[in-house]
Every structure is written in C-alpha cells, then in structure tokens.
Coordinates of C-alpha atoms and ligand atoms in Angstrom, one line a residue:
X1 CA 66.0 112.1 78.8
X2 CA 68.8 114.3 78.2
X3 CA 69.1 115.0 74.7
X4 CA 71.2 118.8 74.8
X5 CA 74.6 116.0 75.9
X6 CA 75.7 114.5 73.0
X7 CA 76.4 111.1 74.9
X8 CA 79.4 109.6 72.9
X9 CA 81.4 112.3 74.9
X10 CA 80.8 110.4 78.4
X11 CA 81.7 106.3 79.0
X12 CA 79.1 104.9 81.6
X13 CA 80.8 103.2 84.6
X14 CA 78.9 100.7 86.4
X15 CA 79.2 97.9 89.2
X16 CA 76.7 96.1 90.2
X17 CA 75.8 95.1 93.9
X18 CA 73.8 92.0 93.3
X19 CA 71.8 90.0 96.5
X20 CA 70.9 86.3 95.7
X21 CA 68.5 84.9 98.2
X22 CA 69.6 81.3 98.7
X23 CA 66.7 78.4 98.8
X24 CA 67.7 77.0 101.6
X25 CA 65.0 75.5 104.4
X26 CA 65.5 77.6 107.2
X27 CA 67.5 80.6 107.7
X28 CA 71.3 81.7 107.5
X29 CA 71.6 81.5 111.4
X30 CA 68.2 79.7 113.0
X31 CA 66.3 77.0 112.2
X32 CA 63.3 78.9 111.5
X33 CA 61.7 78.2 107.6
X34 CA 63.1 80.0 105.1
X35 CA 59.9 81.0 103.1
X36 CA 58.2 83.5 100.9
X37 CA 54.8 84.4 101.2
X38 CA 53.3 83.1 104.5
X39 CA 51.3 85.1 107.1
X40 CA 53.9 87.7 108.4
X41 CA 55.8 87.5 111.5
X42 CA 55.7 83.2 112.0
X43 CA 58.8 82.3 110.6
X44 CA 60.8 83.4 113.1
X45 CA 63.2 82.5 116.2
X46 CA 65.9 83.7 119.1
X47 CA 68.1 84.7 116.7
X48 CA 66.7 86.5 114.0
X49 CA 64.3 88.3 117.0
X50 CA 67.4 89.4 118.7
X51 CA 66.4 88.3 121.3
X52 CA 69.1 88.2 124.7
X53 CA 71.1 85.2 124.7
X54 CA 70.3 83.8 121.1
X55 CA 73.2 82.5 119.5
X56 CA 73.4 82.4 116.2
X57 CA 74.6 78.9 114.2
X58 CA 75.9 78.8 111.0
X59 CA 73.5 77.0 108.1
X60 CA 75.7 74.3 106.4
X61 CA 73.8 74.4 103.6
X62 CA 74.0 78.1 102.8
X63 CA 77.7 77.7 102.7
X64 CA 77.4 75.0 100.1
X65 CA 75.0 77.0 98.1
X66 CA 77.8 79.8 98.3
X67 CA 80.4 77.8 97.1
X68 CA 78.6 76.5 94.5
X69 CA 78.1 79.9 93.1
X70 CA 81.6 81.3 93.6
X71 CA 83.0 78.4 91.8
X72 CA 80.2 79.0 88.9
X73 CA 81.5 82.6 89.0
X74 CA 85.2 81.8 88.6
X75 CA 85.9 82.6 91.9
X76 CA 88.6 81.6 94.5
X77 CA 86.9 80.0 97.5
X78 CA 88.3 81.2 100.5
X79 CA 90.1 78.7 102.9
X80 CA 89.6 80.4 105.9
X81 CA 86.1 82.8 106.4
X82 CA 84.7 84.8 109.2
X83 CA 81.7 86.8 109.8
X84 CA 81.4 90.4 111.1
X85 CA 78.3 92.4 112.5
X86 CA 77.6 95.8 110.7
X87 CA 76.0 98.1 112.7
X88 CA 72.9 99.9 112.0
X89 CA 69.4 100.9 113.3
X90 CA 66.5 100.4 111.2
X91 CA 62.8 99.0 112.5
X92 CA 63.2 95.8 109.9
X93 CA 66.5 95.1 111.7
X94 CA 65.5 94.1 115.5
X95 CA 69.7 93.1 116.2
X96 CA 70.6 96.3 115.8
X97 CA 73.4 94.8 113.2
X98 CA 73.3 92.3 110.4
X99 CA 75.7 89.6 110.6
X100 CA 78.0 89.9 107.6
X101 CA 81.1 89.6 105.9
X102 CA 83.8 92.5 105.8
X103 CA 87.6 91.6 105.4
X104 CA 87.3 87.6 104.7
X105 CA 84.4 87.2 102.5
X106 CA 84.0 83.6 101.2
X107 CA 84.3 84.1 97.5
X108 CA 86.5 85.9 95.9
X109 CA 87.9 87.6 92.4
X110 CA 85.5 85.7 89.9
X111 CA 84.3 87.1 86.7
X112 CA 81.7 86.8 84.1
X113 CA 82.0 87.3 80.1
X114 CA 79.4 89.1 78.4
X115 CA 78.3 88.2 75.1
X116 CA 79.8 91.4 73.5
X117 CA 83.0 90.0 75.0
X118 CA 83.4 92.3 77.7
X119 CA 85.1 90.1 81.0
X120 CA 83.3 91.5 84.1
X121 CA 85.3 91.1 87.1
X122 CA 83.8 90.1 90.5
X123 CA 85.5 91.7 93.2
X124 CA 83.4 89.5 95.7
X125 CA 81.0 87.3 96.7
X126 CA 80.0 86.8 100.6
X127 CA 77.3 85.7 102.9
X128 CA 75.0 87.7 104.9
X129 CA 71.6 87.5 106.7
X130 CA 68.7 89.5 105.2
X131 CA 66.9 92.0 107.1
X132 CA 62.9 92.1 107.5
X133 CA 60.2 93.9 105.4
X134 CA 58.5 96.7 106.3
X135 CA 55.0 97.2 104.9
X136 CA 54.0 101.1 104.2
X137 CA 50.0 101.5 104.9
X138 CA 48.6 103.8 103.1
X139 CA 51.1 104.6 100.6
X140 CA 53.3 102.8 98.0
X141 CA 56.4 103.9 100.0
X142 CA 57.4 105.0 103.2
X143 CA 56.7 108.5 102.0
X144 CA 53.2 109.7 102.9
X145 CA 51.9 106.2 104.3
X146 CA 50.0 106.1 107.7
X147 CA 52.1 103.8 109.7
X148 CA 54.5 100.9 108.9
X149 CA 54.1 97.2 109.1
X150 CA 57.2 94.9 110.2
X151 CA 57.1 91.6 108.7
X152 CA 60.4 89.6 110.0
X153 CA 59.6 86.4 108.3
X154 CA 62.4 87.3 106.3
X155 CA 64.8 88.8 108.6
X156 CA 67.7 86.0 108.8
X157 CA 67.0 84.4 105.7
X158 CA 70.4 83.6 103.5
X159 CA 72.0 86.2 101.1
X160 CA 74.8 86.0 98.8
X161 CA 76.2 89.3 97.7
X162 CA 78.1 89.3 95.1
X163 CA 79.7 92.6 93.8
X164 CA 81.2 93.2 90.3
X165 CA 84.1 95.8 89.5
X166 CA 83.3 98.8 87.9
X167 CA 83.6 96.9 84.8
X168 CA 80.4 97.5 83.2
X169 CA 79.9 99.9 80.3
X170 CA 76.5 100.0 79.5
X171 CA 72.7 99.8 81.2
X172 CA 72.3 97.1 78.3
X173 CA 75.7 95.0 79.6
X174 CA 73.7 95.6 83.3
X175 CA 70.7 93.8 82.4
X176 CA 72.7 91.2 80.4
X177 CA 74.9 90.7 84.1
X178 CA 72.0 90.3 86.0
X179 CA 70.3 88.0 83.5
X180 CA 73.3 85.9 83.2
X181 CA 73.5 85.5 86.8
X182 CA 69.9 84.9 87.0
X183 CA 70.5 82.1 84.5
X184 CA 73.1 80.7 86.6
X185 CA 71.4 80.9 89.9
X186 CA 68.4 79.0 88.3
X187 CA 71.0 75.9 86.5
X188 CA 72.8 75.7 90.3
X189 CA 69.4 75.5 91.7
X190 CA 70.7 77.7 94.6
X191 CA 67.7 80.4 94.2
X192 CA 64.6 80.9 92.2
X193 CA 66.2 84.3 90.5
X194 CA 63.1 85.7 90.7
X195 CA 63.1 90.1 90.3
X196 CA 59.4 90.7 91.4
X197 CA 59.2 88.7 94.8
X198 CA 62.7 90.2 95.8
X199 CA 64.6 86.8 95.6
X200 CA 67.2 88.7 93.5
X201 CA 67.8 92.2 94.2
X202 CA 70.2 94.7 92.5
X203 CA 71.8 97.8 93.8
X204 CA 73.4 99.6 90.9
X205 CA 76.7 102.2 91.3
X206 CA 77.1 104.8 88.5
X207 CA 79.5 107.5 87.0
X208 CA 80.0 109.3 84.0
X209 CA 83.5 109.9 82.8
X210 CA 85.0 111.4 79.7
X211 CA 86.0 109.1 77.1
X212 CA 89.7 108.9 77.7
X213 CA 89.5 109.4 81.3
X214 CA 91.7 107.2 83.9
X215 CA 89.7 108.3 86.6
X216 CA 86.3 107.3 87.7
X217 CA 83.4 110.3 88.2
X218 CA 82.1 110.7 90.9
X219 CA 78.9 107.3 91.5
X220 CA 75.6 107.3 92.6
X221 CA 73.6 104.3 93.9
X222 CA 70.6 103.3 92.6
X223 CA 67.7 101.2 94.6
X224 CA 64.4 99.6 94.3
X225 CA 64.3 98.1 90.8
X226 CA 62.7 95.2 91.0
X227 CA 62.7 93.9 86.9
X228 CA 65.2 93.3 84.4
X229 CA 63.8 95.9 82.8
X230 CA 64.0 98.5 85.3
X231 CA 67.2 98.0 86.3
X232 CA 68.2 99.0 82.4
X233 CA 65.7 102.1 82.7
X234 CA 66.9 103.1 85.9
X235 CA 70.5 103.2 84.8
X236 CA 69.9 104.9 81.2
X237 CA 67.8 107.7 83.1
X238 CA 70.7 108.2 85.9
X239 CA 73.2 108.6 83.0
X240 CA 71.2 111.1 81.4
X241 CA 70.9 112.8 84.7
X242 CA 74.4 112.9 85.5
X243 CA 75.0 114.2 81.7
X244 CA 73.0 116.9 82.1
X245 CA 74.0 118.0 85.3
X246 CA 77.6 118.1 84.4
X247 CA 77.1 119.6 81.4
X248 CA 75.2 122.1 82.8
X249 CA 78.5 123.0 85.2
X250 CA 77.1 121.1 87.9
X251 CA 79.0 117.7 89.8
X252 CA 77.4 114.8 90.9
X253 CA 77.2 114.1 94.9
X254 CA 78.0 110.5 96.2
X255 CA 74.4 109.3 97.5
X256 CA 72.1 106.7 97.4
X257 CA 69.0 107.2 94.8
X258 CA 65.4 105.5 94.8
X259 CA 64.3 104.3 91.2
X260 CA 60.9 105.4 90.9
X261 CA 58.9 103.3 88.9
X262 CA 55.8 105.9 88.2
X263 CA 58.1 108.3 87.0
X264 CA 60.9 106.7 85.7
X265 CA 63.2 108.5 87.3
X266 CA 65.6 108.1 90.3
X267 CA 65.2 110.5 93.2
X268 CA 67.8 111.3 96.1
X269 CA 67.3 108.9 99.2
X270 CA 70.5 109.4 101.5
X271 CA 73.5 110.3 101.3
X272 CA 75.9 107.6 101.2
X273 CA 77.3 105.9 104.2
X274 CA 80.7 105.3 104.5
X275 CA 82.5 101.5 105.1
X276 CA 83.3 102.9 108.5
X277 CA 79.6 104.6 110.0
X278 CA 78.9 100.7 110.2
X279 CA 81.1 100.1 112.5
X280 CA 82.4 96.4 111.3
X281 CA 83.8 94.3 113.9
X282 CA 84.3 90.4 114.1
X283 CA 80.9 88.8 115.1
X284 CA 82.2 87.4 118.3
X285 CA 79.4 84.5 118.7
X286 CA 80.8 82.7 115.2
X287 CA 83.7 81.3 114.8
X288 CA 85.8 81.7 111.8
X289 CA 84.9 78.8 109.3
X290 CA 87.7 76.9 107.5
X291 CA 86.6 75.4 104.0
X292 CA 88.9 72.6 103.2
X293 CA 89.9 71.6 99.9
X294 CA 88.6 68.6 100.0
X295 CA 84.9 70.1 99.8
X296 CA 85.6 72.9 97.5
X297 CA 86.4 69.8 94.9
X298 CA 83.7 67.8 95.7
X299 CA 81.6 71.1 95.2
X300 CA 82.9 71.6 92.0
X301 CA 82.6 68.0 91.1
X302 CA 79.1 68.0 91.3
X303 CA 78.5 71.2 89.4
X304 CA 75.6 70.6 86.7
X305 CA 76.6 72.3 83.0
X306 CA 76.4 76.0 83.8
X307 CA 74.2 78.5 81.1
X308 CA 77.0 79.4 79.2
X309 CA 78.5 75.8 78.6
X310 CA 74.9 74.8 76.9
X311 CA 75.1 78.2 75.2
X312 CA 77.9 77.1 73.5
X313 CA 76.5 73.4 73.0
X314 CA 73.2 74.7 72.0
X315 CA 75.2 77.1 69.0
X316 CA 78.2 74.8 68.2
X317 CA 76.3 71.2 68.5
X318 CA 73.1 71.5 67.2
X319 CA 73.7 74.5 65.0
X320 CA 71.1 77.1 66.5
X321 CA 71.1 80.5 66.1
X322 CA 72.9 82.8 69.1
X323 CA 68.8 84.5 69.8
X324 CA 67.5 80.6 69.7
X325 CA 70.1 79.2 72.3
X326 CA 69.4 82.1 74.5
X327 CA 66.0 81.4 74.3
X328 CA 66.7 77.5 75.2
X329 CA 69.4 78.3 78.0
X330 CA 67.2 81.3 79.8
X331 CA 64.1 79.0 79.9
X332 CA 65.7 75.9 81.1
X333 CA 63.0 73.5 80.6
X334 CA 62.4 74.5 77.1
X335 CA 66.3 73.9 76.5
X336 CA 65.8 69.8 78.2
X337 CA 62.5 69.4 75.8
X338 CA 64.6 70.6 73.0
X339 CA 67.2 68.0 73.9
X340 CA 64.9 65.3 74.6
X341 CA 63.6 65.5 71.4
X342 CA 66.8 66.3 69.5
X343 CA 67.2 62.7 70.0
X344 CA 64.7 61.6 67.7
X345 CA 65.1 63.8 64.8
X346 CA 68.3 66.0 63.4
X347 CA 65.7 68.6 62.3
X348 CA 67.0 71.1 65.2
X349 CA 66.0 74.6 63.8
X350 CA 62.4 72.8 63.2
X351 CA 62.3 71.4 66.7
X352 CA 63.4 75.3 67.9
X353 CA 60.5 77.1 65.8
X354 CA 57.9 74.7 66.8
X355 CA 59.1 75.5 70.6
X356 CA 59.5 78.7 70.8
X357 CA 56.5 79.1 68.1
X358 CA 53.3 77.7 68.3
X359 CA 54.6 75.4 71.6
X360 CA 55.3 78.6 73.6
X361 CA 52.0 80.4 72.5
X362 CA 50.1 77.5 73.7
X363 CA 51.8 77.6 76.9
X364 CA 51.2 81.4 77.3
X365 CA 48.0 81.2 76.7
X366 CA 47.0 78.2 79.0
X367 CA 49.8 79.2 81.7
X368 CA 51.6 75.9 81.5
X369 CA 55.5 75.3 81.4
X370 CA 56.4 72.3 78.9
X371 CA 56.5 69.7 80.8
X372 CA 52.6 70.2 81.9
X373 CA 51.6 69.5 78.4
X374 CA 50.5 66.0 77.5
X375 CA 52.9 66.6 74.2
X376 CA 56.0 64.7 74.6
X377 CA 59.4 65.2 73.3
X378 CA 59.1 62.3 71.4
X379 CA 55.7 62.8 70.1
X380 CA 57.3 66.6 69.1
X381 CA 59.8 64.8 66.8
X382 CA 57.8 63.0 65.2
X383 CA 55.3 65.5 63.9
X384 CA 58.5 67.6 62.9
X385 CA 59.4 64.1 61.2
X386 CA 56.3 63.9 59.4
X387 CA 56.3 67.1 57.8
X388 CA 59.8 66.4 56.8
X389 CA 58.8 63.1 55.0
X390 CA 55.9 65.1 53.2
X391 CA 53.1 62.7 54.8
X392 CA 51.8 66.4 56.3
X393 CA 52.1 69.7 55.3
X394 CA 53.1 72.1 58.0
X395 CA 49.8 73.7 57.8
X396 CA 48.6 70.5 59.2
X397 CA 50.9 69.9 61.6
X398 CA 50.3 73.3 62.9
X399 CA 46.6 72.2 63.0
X400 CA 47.3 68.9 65.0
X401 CA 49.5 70.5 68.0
X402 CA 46.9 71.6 70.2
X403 CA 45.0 68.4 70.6
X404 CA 48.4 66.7 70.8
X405 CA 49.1 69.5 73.8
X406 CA 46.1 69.1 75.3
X407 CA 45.4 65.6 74.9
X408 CA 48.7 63.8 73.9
X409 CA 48.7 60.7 71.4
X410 CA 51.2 59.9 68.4
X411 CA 50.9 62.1 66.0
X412 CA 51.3 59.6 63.5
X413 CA 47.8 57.9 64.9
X414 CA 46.2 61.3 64.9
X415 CA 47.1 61.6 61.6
X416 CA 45.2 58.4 60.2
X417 CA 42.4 58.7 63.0
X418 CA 41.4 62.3 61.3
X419 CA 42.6 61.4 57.3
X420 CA 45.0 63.8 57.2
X421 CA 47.4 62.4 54.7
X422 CA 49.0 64.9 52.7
X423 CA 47.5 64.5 48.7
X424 CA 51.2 64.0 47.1
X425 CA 49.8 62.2 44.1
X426 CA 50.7 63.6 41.3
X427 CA 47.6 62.9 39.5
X428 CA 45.2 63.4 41.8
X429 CA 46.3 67.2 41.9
X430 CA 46.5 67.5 38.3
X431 CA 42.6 66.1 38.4
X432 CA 41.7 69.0 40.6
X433 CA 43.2 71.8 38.9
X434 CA 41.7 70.4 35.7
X435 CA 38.5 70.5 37.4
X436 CA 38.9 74.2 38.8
X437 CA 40.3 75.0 35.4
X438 CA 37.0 74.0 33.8
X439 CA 34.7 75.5 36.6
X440 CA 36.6 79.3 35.9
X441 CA 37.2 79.2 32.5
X442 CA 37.1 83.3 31.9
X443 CA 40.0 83.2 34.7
X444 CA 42.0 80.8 32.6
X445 CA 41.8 82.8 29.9
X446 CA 42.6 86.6 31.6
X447 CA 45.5 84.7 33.1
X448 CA 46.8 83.7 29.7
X449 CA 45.9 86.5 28.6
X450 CA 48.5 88.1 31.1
X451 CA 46.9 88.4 34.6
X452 CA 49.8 87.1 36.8
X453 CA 47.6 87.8 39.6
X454 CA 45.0 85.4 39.1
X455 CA 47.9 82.5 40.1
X456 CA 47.1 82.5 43.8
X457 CA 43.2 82.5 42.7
X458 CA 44.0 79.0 41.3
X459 CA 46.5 77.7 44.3
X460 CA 43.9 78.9 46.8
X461 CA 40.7 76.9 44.8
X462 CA 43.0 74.1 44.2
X463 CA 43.7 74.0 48.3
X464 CA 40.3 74.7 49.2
X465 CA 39.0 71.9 47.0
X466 CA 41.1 69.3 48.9
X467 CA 40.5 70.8 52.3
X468 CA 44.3 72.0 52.8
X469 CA 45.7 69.0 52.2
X470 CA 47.3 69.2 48.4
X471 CA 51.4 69.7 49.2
X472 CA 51.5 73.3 48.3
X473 CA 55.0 72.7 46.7
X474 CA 53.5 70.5 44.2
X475 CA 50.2 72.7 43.4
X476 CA 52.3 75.3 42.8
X477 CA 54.4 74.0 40.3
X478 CA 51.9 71.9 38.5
X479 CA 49.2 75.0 38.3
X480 CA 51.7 76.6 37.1
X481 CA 52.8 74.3 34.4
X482 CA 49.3 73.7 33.5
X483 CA 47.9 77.3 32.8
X484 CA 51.4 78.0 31.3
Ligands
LIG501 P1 81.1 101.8 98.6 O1 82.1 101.8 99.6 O2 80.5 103.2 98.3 O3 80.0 100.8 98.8 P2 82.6 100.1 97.0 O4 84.0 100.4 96.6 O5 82.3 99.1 98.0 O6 81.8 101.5 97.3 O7 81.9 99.7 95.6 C1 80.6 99.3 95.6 C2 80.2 99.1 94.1 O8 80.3 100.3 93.4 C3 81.0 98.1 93.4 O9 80.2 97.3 92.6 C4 82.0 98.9 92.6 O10 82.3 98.2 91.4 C5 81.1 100.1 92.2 N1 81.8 101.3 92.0 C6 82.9 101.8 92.7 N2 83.3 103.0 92.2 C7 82.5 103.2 91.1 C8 82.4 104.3 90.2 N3 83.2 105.4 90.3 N4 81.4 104.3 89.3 C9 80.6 103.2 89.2 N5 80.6 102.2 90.1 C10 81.6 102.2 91.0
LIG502 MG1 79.5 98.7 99.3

C-alpha cells in the first residue's frame, strides 16, 4: 500500500460495469438450458455454436427479467430496442461477435442511493449474450498453463449489463453498489447474485483526481474479482497504485488490469479497446423490439417490495437497528422468519438477537438456511414470549433452542416436559440462600466484613443449588439484601 501519498489529496472516481446473469431456462437466443455446473459442452445449439444458418430468437423471458430490473433501478424502459453484434475474436466466442446492445439499449438513466446518501446514477442497463469459459490446464490462469479447455455451456446464456456513472467515491461505496444490487437481484428473483460461480461479475473503472478537480484522471479497468470482498481490495490497491505513480511524476495509461488474488494486486492485461475496434453494427438477423406501455406497467405492477423498501420498513416499523435490518434485508429468508414471527410477539429486537444470535450459529454450524429447521416462527415467539413473562430465564431459553431446531415442538411443552419453570418464588430463593448462607458461614462474615467480591460467590451457589433455574434478577437483589 502506498503510504509516502497522503491520500486526502486525491478523490477516487469509480463506475462500475456490472454483469447480472439472468435465471432464465434456456439461453438469450436458443433454446438450449441455461445452467451452471453440468458436464461441459452439452448445453448447447445452432446459435450459440455459430454454426451457418442459425438464427438467433429473442428469449421473452430475458426481456421480462430486464425490465424488471431497470424499473427496480429507476430506470426508463426503452420503447423501442435493437440489438447489435460487437465484433471480436476470442476461442470462448465461436460467432466471432457477441450479440449486444450499443445505441438503443433497453434500460436507461436509473440510479441507486447509497446508504451514506450518495445517488449513483446508472447510465445503462442492456441485454447481451454471454460468451463461453475457457478452462487453463495446468495453471490458475491462462499464463503458464499447458493448453486451454473451451466449455460453451455458457456461451449464449442471458446478461444484463448495467453500468453506473462515474459516481462512486469510494472502494467501500463499490462494494456497498454491488451488494445492493445483489440484494435486488435476489428480491426480483431474476438471478442468484452469486460472486464465486460467476452469476454476477464486476468490471471496475478507476481514476484518481485532485480534490477540487472538474476533470476526471485518467481510468484503469479492473477484472477478475470474483467476491464482495475483492472487489473492495482490488479497488483500494489500484488507488494506491495510481497515487504512487502520480506522485512519483509518473501518469496513469488507459488499460485493462487483472486483480490478482495471490498477490493482491492488479497487474496490466491489455490495453484498452476502444468503442470503435469492435466494430458495432445493427445485428441484422433481429429485429428491433418495441416494448409497449402496456407491459412496462404490468411489469411494474407486479414488482415484489424491493431491499430498500423493507430496509426502511424493517428500521421505521419494527424499530430495528440500521446493522439489524441489513442483516434481515441481505439474508432474505431470515428477514420473512423475522416477520412471520413478529406476528406473535412485539418483542422485535428479542426476535432479531435470537436470529441473528444463537439461530444463525446453529444454522452455520449444521449448514441449514431457516426454513430447514424444524423451529417455527411461531414456536420462535413464543420462547421469546416466555422469557418475557419470566416463566424462563434466557439462560434457559438459550438451553432449549437446539432441540426446538433440531426437533421442533412448543416450547411451552418442552418447558413442562423437562421442569424448567423458572423458581420466581420469593421464598423459595430466600430458603436457599439461607441455606448456602449457613453452609459458608466464614464467607458471610469476610463479606460483611467488607469483601465485595465474595457477592458473585453467593449468586453463583445460589444458581448452582437450583440447577440455573432461580431468576437471576431476584437472587440478586435478595442476596444482596440478605448479607446486607
Ligand atoms: P469505455 O469506453 O472505456 O468502456 P465508458 O465511457 O463506456 O468507457 O465507461 C465505462 C465505465 O467507466 C462506466 O461505468 C463509467 O462510469 C466509468 N468511467 C468513465 N470514465 C471514468 C473515469 N475517468 N474514472 C473512473 N470511471 C470512469
Ligand atoms: Mg464500456
């Protein structure tokens, strides 16, 4: 890292080039499955072969799944759309183009508020096919393998790219971006989001300008991070790169740049191509596609709440705190347990500890998402309702949740089955700290004598002595008034 810059004297600009791989069936332009993970080369057809004579037809559902996320993005859906081959040569791409969108893409100038505030605007957001993988033998990448695999299960499969404005200021705003749209992909059900298998890919331009500056430096792109977390990396270590450099007298050339996991550092790939080496030109074998009205509504009629509306919900409505509705709106499933059982009990911020506590543990541990537990919503409210009334002490509770994970049951049943009602009788306690009283009577007496330390000697005999199940609020108080 560069630590000779003193960074405060540079902004970061960033803009984000983000792929979203739709979950449709089959593929953008051929009926052939859309799927991750089979035996290579079997998903495939005419089209995405490039073979002679295949003509491509346009997935109806893609387009649906686009619209949906333009209008979730705030963008204007385009009435009229075309597609256009850009031109290249590359082993994964057996057409020789990839059918694209240059001048009419189908969404348009949306934008996305970050939680500092910040508005990032979306320049666009169009369709394109995906091109095939190439597997390096030998080596992790290209460099230094033996020969190269073509896998073109993928070639053809559905793409949104949706690319921001220079608008971002931070590596941290980056990975809050991608999250967010993560998080939105996942509510529209339009694409599992997911970093490591590829399904959501992220290209990141950056420049370094001075503070005050109206003009953008000159930006690099940078490749191949496939985590949240390394697209945050890879930006903070190109920044310090570009500092350096430029403090050092040197300037930044326009080029492409491969994040490199093992080192954590971004090395040169190619220079940059230009709009133009690519060669755009209508795709003559599609026809422009007009989106009427009509469907954009229904489209937006039938959009579920989006991340940010439950956000607000999660905050405003049920009182949780900004890190706990995060929590709830990035893992979706937790958030609908939550609600589920928020109808049973108002005691929210218990319901959110005991999920994203001892609930999320469990599930770690045992690889299980919520819903494969045998606890229930229900069944989760009422244990939190149980400590509230005092007939258990959270201690207790905390005891009971895995068997009610693993094997399910009322908690209140549990309770009785295994006699674990909470001792809240005031004499009964005072009877057992009389009796520990007279079993340690030297400790009675240094205590009186001034040992303050020897309290917790008396709680802890006093909670041993009933097994745990003395309300520690009341032992407390009445030790304490008895030794006084
Ligand atoms: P290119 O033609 O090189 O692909 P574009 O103008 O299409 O460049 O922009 C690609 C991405 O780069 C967009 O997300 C845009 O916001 C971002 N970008 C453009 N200029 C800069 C810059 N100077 N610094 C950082 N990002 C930039
Ligand atoms: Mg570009």
């Amino acid at each position: 890292m560069a630590t000779a810059a003193p960074q405060t004297q540079y902004e970061t600009v960033i803009g984000l080039e983000v792929h979203v791989q739709l979950k449709t069936d089959s593929k953008l332009f051929d009926p052939s499955p859309n799927a991750f993970g089979d035996e290579p080369n079997i998903n495939i057809n005419t089209p995405c072969l490039g073979l002679p004579g295949a003509l491509p037809v346009l997935n109806e559902r893609a387009v649906e799944y686009a619209i949906k996320l333009g209008l979730a993005l705030n963008c204007n859906i385009a009435e009229v759309t075309k597609f256009d081959r850009k031109q290249y040569f590359y082993p994964d791409l057996p057409k020789g183009y990839q059918i694209s969108q240059y001048d009419y893409p189908i969404c348009e100038h949306g934008n996305m508020v970050l939680s500092n505030g910040r508005k990032v605007r979306i320049l666009r957001a169009h369709l394109e096919e995906d091109a095939g993988k190439l597997v390096h033998a030998g080596a992790v990448g290209l460099a230094g393998s033996d020969y190269s695999l073509v896998d073109l299960n993928r070639a053809g499969a559905p793409l949104v790219e949706i690319v921001s404005e220079p608008d971002i200021r931070s590596a941290e705003e980056a990975r809050e971006y991608m999250q967010q749209i993560r998080n939105i992909v996942r509510y529209l059900d339009v694409c599992d989001g997911n970093l490591e298998e590829g399904s959501m890919r992220c290209d990141a331009n950056v420049s370094i300008r001075l503070v005050g500056a109206t003009e953008y430096g000159t930006k690099t792109e940078i490749k191949n991070m496939n985590s949240f977390r390394s697209v945050q990396r890879a930006i903070e270590s190109e920044v310090a790169r570009q500092t350096e450099l430029i403090e050092s007298g040197g300037r930044v050339t326009q080029e492409s740049r491969l994040w490199d996991e093992a080192t954590q550092t971004t090395k040169t790939m190619r220079s940059k191509e230009e709009a133009h080496d690519y060669r755009y030109f209508p795709d003559p074998d599609l026809r422009p596609l007009a989106i009427s009205r009509e469907q954009v509504d229904h489209i937006r009629q039938t959009l579920p709440e989006l991340p940010h509306q439950r956000f607000e919900r999660l905050v405003k409505g049920f009182g949780l705190t900004e890190y706990d509705a995060g929590v709830m709106v990035e893992f979706k499933e937790m958030g609908d347990f939550f609600e589920l059982a928020s109808e049973h009990t108002d005691n929210y911020k218990a319901l959110s500890n005991w999920i994203q506590g001892d609930i999320t543990g469990y599930l770690k541990a045992n690889k299980l998402s919520i819903f494969e537990t045998k606890l229930t919503p229900t069944a989760l409210a009422e244990l939190v309702h149980l400590v509230d009334k005092g007939t258990i002490s959270s201690a207790m509770a905390k005891k009971l949740l895995p068997d009610l994970l693993a094997e399910g049951g009322a908690p209140e049943k549990l309770v009785a089955e295994k006699g674990l009602v909470q001792i809240t009788d005031d004499g009964a306690i005072r009877a057992v700290i009389q009796k520990v009283m007279d079993a340690n009577p030297k400790n009675v007496e240094d205590y009186r004598g001034g040992k303050d330390k020897l309290f917790g000697f008396f709680v802890g005999q006093v909670m041993k002595e009933t097994k745990g199940s003395a309300n520690p609020e009341m032992v407390n108080s009445l030790v304490k008034e008895m030794l006084g």
